[in-house]
Short mmCIF file of C-alpha atoms in Angstrom, two decimals:
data_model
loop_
_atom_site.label_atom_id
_atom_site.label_comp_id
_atom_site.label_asym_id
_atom_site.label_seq_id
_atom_site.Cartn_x
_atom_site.Cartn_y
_atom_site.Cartn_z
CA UNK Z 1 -14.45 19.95 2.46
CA UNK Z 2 -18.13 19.10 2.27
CA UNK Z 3 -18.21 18.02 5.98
CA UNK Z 4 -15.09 16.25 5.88
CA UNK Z 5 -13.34 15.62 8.94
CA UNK Z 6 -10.71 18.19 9.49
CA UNK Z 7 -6.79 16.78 8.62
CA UNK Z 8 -3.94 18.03 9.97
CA UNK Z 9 -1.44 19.58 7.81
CA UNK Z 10 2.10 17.60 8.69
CA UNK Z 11 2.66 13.56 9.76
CA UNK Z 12 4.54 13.23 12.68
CA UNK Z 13 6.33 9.81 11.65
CA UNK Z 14 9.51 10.18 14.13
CA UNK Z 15 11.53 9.58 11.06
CA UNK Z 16 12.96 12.39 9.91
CA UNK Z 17 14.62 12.46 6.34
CA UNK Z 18 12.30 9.91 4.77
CA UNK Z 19 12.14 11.30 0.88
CA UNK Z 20 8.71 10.89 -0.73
CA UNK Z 21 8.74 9.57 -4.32
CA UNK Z 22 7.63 11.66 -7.30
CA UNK Z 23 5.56 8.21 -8.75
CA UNK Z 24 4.67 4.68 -7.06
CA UNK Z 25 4.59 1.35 -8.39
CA UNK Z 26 1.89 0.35 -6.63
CA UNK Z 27 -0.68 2.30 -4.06
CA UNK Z 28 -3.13 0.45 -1.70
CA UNK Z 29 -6.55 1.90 -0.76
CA UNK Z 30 -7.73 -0.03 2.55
CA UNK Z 31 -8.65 -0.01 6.42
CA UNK Z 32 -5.70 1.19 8.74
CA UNK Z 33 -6.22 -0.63 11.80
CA UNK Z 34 -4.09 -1.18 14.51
CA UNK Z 35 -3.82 -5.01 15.89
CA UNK Z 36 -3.41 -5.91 19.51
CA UNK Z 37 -2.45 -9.71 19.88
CA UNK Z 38 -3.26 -11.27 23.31
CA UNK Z 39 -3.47 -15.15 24.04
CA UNK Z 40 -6.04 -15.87 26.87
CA UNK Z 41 -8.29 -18.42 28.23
CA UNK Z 42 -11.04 -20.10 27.01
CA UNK Z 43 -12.89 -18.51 30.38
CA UNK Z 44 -11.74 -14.56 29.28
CA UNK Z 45 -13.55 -15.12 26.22
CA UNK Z 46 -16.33 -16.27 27.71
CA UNK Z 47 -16.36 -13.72 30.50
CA UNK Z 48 -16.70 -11.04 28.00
CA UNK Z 49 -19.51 -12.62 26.62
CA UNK Z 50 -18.21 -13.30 22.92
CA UNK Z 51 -18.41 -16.41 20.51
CA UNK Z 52 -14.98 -17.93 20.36
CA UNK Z 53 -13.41 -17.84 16.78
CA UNK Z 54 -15.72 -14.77 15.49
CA UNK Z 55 -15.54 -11.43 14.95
CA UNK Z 56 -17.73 -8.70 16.36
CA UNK Z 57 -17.77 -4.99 15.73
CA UNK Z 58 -17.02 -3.02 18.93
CA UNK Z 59 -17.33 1.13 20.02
CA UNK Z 60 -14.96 2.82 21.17
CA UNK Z 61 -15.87 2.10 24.79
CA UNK Z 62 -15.73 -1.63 24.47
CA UNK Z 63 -12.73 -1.73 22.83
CA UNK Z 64 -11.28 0.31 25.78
CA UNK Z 65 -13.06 -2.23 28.29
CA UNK Z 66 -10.92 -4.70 26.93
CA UNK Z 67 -8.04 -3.17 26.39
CA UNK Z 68 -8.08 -2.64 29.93
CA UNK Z 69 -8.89 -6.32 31.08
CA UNK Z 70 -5.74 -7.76 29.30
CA UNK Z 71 -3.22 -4.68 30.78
CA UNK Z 72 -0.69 -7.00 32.54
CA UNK Z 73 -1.34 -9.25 30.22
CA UNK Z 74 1.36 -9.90 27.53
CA UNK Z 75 0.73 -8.67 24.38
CA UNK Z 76 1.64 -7.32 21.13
CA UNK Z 77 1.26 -4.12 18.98
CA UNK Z 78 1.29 -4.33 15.26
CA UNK Z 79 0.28 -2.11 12.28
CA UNK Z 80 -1.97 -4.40 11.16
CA UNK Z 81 -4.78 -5.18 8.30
CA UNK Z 82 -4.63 -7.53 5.24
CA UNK Z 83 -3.49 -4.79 2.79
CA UNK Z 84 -0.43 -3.37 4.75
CA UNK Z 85 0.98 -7.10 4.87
CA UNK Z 86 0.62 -7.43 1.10
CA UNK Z 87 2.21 -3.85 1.24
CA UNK Z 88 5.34 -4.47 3.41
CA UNK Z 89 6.12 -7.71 1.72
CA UNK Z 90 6.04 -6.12 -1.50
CA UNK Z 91 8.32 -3.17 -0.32
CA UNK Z 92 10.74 -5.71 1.49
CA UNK Z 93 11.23 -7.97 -1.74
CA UNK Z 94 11.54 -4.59 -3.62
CA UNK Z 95 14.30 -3.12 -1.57
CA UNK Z 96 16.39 -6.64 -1.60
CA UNK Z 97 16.45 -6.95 -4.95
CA UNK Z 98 20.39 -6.16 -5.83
CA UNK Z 99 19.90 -5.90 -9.91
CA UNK Z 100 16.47 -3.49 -9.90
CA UNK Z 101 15.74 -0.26 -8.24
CA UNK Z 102 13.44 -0.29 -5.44
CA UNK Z 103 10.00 -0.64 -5.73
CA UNK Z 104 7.71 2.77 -4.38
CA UNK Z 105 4.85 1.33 -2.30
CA UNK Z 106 2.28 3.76 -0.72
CA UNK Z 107 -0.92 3.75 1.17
CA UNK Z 108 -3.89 6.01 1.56
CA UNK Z 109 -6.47 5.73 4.34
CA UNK Z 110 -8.17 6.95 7.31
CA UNK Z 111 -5.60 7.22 11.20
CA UNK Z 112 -6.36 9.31 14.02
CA UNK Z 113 -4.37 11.80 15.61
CA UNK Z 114 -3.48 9.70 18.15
CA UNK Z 115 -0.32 8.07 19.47
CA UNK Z 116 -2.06 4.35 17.53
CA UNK Z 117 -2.05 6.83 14.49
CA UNK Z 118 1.57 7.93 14.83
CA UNK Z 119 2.60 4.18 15.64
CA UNK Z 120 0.65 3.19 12.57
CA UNK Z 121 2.19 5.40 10.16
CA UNK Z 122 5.64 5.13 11.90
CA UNK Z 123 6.03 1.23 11.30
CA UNK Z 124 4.94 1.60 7.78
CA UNK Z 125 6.83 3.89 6.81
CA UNK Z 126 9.96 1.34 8.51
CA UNK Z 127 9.20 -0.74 6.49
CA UNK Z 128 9.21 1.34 3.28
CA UNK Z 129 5.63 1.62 3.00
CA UNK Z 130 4.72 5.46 3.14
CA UNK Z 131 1.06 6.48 4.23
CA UNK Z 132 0.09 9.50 2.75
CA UNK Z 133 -3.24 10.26 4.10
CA UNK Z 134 -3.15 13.05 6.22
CA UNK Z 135 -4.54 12.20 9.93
CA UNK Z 136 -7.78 13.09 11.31
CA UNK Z 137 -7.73 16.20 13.79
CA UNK Z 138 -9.07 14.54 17.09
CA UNK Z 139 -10.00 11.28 15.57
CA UNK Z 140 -9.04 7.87 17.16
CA UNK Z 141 -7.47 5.08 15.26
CA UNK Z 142 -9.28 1.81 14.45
CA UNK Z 143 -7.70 -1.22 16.35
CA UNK Z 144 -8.69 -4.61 15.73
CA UNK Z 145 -8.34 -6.89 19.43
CA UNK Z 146 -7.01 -10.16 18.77
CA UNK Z 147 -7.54 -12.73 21.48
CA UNK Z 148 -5.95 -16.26 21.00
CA UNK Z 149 -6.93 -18.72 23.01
CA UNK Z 150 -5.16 -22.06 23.66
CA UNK Z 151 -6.82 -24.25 21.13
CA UNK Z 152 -5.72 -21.33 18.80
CA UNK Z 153 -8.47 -20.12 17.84
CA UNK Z 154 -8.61 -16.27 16.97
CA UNK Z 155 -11.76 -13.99 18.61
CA UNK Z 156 -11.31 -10.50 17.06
CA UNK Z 157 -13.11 -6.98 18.09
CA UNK Z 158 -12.80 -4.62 16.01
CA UNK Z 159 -13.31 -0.80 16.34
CA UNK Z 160 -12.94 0.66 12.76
CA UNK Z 161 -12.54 4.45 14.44
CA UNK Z 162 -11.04 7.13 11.22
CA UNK Z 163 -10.67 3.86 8.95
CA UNK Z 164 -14.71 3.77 8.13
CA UNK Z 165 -13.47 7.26 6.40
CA UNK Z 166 -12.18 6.37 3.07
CA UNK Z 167 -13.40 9.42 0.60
CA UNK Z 168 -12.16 9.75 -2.97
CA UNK Z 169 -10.16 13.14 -2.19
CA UNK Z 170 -7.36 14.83 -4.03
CA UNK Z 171 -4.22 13.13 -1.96
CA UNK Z 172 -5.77 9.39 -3.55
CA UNK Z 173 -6.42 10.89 -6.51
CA UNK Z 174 -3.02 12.25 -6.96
CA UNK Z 175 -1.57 9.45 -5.60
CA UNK Z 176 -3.30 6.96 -8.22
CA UNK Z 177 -2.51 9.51 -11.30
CA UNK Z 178 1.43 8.99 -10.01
CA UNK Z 179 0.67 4.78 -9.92
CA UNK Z 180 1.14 2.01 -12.10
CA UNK Z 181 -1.18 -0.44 -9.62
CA UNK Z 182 -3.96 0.51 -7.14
CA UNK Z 183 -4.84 -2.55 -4.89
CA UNK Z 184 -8.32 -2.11 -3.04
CA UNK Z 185 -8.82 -3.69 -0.17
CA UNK Z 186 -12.23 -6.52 0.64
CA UNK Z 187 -12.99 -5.33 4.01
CA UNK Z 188 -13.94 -1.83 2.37
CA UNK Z 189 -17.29 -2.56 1.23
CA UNK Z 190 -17.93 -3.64 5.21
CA UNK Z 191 -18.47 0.06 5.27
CA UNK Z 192 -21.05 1.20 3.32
CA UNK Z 193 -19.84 4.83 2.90
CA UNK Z 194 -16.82 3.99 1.04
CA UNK Z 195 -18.26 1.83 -1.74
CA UNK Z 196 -18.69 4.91 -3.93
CA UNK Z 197 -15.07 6.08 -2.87
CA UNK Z 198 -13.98 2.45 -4.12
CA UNK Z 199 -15.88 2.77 -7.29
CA UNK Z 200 -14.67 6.37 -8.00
CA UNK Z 201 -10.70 5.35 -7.31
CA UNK Z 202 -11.23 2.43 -9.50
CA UNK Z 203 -12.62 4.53 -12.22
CA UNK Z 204 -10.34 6.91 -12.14
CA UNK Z 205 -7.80 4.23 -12.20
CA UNK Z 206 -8.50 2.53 -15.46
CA UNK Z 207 -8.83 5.92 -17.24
CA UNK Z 208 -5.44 6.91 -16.31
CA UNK Z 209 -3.95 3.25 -17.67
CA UNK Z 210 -2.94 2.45 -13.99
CA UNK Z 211 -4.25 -1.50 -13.26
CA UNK Z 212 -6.59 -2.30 -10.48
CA UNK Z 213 -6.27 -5.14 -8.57
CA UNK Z 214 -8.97 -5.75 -5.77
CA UNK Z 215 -8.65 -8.42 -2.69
CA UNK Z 216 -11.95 -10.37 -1.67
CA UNK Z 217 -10.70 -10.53 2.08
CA UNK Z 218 -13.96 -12.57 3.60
CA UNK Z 219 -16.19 -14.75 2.42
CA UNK Z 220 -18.91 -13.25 4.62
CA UNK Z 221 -18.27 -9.69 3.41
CA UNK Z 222 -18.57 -10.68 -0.41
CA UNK Z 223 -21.45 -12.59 0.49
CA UNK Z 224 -23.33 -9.01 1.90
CA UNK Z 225 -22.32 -7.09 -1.52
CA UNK Z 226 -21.60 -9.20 -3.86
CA UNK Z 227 -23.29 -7.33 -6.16
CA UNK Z 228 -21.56 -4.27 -6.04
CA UNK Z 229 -18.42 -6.32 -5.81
CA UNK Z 230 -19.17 -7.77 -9.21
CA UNK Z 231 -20.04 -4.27 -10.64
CA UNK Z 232 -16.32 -2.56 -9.93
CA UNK Z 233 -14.66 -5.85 -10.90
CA UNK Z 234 -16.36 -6.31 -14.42
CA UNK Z 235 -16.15 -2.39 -14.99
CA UNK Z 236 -12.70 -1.60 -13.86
CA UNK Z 237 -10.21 -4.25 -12.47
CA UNK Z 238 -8.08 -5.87 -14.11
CA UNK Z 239 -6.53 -8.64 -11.18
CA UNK Z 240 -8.66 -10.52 -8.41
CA UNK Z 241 -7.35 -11.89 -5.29
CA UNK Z 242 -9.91 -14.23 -3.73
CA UNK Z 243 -9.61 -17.75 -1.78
CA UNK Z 244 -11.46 -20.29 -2.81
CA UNK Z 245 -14.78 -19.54 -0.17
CA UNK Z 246 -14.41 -16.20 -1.39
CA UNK Z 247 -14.53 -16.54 -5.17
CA UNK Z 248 -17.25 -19.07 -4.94
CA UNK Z 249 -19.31 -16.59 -3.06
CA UNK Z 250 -18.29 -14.25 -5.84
CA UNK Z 251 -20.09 -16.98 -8.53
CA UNK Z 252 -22.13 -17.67 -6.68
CA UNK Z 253 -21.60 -21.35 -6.59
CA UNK Z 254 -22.03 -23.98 -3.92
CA UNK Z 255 -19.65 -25.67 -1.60
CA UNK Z 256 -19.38 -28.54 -3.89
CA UNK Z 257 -17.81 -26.45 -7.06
CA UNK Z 258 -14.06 -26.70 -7.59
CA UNK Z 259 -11.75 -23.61 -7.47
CA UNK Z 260 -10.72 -24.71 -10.87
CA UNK Z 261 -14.21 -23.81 -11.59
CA UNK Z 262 -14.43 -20.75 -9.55
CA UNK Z 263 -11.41 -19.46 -11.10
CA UNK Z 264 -12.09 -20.04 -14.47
CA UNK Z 265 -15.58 -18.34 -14.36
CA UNK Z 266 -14.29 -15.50 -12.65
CA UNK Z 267 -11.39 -15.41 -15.44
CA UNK Z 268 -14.31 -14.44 -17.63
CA UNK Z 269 -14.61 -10.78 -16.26
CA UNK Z 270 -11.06 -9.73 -15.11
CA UNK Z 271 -8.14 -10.32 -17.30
CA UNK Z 272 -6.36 -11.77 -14.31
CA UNK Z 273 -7.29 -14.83 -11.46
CA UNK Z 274 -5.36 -15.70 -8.41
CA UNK Z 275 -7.86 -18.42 -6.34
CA UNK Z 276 -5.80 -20.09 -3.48
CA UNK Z 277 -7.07 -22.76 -1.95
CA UNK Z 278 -4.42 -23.29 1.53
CA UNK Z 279 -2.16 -26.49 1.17
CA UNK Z 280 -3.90 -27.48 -1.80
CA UNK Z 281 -2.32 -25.10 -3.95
CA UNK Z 282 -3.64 -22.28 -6.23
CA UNK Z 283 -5.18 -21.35 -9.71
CA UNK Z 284 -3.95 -18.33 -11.69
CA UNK Z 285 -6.05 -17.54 -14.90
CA UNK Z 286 -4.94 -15.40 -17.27
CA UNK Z 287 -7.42 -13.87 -20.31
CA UNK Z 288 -9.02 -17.69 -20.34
CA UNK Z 289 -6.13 -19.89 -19.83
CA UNK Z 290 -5.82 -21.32 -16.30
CA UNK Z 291 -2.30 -22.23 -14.79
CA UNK Z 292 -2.62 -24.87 -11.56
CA UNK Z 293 0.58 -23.76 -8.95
CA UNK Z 294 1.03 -26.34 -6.86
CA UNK Z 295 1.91 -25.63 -2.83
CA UNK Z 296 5.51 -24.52 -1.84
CA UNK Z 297 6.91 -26.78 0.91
CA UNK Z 298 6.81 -25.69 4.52
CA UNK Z 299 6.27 -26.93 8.17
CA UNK Z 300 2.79 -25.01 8.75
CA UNK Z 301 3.18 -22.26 11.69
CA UNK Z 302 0.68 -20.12 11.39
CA UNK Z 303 -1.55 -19.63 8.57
CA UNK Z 304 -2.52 -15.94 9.00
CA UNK Z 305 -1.36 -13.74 6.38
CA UNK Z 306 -1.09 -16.23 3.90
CA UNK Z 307 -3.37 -14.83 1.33
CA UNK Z 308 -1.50 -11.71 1.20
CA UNK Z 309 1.78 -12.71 1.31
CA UNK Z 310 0.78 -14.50 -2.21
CA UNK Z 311 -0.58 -11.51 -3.48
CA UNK Z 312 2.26 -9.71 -3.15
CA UNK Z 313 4.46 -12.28 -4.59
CA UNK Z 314 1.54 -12.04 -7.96
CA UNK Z 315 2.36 -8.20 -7.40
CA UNK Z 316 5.74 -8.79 -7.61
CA UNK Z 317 6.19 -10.82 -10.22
CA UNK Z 318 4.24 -8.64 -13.13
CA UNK Z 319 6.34 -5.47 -11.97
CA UNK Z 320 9.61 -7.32 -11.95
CA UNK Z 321 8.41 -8.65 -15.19
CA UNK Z 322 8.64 -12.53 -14.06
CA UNK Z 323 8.39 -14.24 -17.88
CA UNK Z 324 5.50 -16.39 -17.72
CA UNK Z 325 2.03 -17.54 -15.56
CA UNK Z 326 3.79 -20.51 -13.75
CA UNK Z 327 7.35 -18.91 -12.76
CA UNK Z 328 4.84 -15.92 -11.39
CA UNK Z 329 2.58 -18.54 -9.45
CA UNK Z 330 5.51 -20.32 -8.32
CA UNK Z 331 6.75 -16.86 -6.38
CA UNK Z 332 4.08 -16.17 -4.94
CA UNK Z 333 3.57 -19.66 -3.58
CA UNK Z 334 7.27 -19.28 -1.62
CA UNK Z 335 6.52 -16.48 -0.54
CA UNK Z 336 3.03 -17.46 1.28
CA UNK Z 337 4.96 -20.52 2.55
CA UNK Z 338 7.54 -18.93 4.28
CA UNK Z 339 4.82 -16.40 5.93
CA UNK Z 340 3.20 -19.99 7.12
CA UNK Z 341 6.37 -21.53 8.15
CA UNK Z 342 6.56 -18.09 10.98
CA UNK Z 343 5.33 -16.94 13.48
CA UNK Z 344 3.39 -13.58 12.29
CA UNK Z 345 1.98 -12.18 9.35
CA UNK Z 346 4.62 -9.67 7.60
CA UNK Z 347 7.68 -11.34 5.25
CA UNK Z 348 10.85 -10.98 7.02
CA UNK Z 349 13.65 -8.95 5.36
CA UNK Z 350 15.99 -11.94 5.32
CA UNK Z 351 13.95 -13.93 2.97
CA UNK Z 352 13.08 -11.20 1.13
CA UNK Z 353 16.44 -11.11 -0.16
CA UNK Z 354 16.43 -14.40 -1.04
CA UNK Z 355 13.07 -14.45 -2.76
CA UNK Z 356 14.18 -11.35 -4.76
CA UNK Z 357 17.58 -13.06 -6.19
CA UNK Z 358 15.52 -15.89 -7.39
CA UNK Z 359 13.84 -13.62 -9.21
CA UNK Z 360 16.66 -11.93 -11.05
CA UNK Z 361 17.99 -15.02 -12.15
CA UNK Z 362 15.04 -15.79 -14.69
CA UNK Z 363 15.32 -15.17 -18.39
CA UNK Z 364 12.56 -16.77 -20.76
CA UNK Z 365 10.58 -15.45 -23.21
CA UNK Z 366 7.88 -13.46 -21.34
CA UNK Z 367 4.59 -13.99 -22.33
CA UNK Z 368 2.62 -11.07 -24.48
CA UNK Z 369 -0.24 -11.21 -22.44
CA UNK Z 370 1.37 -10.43 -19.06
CA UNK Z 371 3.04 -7.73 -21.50
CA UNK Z 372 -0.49 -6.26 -22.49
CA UNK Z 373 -1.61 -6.75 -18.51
CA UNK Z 374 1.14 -4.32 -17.36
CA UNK Z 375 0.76 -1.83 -20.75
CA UNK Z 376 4.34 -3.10 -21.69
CA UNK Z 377 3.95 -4.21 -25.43
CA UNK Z 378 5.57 -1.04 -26.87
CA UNK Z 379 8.55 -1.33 -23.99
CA UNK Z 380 10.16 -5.05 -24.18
CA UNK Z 381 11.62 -6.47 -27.07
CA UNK Z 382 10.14 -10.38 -27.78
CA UNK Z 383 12.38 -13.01 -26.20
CA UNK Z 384 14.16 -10.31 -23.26
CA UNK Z 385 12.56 -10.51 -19.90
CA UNK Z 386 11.03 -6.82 -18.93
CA UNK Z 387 13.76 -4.58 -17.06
CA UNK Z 388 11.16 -2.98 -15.15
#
């Protein structure tokens, strides 16, 4: 395969019996990392000679170091990375849902052959999230070190391993022909080898009539290839996720420019805006018209996972065929509040279900735009809510 790493033929999740779907609502291309949460002192960070609140890229053999060094330790193993949050949540408020079938949510990336790879695939797949990249003969499995220490501040090392091996191949390009979303992860273009992979899924995408949404994920990371960022998203997306840092670095604006501003600039280019901007609330623009959702209520917790949690509510909403801009916003802003309100990143099952009800009780006239977004006009009468 043109000097592709071998793959192995099967995927040893440990759960047998799990049918594969014949189409998905929504596929995610992104890094598949492992996480390993620690919380140390302010004197291991130092010790290992790292800026507190930073994140460095690590080798294998320094990742090992300090996986070592915190053994005894307690800790905790997650699947981790920003798109398989957005992915499980989406899955969880898909399977609650007692009025709608359940919603087919896939991923495609680069794991090991490894016992991280197996674990990786395994919880995913728990949680309804199937991963159908094939593993990588011998390869190790990126893991991403998260050391907390008392002031709570996060120091991250991260050891990309098989997930710097994203290649447009014939299991994501079947897998987007089958799709009615593909959502591209930000921290991609970090790895300059998969920026034509992005570009070719994308394409490939928006031929086939399946909608491309694409996360900005770091500030710093738009900031490096912005460029190219621009290029995809004014050629062949169709929703942005972005903070407000991140789609200011995307204007290119400064510090003092409003997300109002951000948003409606960006709004310009892609026929759909999300901009959140943390307790402040959130801007959705859609074709030109931009919606201000104010904050959900919730005792902060933890802040981490936020962002994706409310990007999966937006994801949500248009499949489920939530009427209007607002009532979509307004999802999407419960759902990042109860991630806050937690301990963790991932939507809990529990209020997944109650999310989901909310959402079958809604009947409005749904706006023809969101209609047009999702390729719907021919499929929903005016004045019925979609039955997707």
């Amino acid at each position: 395969m043109n000097g592709d790493p071998q793959r192995i033929e099967e995927q040893p999740y440990g759960i047998p019996d799990k049918k594969v779907p014949e189409r998905w609502d929504v596929v995610g291309l992104g890094q598949a990392m492992v996480d390993i949460s620690a919380s140390v002192g302010d004197d291991f960070v130092e010790r290992l000679g790292l800026v507190k609140g930073t994140r460095k890229v690590v080798n294998h053999e320094e990742s090992w170091k300090v996986l070592r060094d915190i053994d005894g330790r307690d800790y905790k193993v997650s699947a981790g990375g920003s798109l398989s949050n957005t992915l499980v949540a989406l899955a969880r408020l898909g399977m609650a849902s007692s009025k709608n079938s359940a919603q087919n949510v896939a991923m495609t990336g680069s794991v090991g052959s490894d016992h991280l790879g197996d674990f990786y695939r395994t919880k995913l797949l728990r949680a309804n999230v199937h991963f159908l990249s094939q593993p990588v003969v011998e390869g190790t499995t990126g893991t991403v070190i998260v050391l907390t220490t008392p002031d709570a501040q996060r120091t991250m090392l991260s050891y990309q391993g098989m997930s710097s091996i994203v290649n447009f191949d014939t299991v994501l390009a079947s897998a987007i022909a089958k799709s009615r979303v593909l959502v591209v992860e930000g921290y991609l273009w970090e790895i300059s080898q998969t920026i034509d992979a992005i570009a070719q899924a994308c394409e490939a995408a928006c031929q086939q009539g399946v909608l491309v949404a694409l996360t900005a994920s770091d500030v710093s990371c738009v900031t490096r290839h912005r460029q190219q960022f621009l290029d995809v998203m004014c050629k062949s997306t169709d929703i942005l996720f972005a903070n407000a840092d991140e789609a200011r670095a995307l204007c290119g604006f400064g510090e003092n420019s409003t997300p109002e501003q951000a948003a409606k600039h960006l709004n310009q280019f892609c026929p759909l805006v999300s901009v959140t901007d943390g307790a402040r609330g959130s801007y959705i623009g859609l074709r030109g018209e931009l919606v201000f959702i104010p904050p959900a209520p919730c005792v902060p917790v933890d802040t981490c996972g936020a962002g994706d949690a409310y990007a999966a509510g937006v994801l949500y909403g248009l499949l489920r065929g939530i009427p209007d801009v607002k009532g979509m916003g307004d999802l999407a802003a419960r759902v990042a509040a109860i991630v806050v309100g937690q301990q963790g990143t991932r939507l809990k099952e529990e209020a997944a279900v109650e999310l989901a009800e909310s959402v079958n009780s809604l009947s409005d006239l749904l706006d023809t735009r969101l209609m047009e977004l999702m390729g719907m006009k021919d499929q929903v009468q005016p004045k019925k809510i979609s039955s997707v």
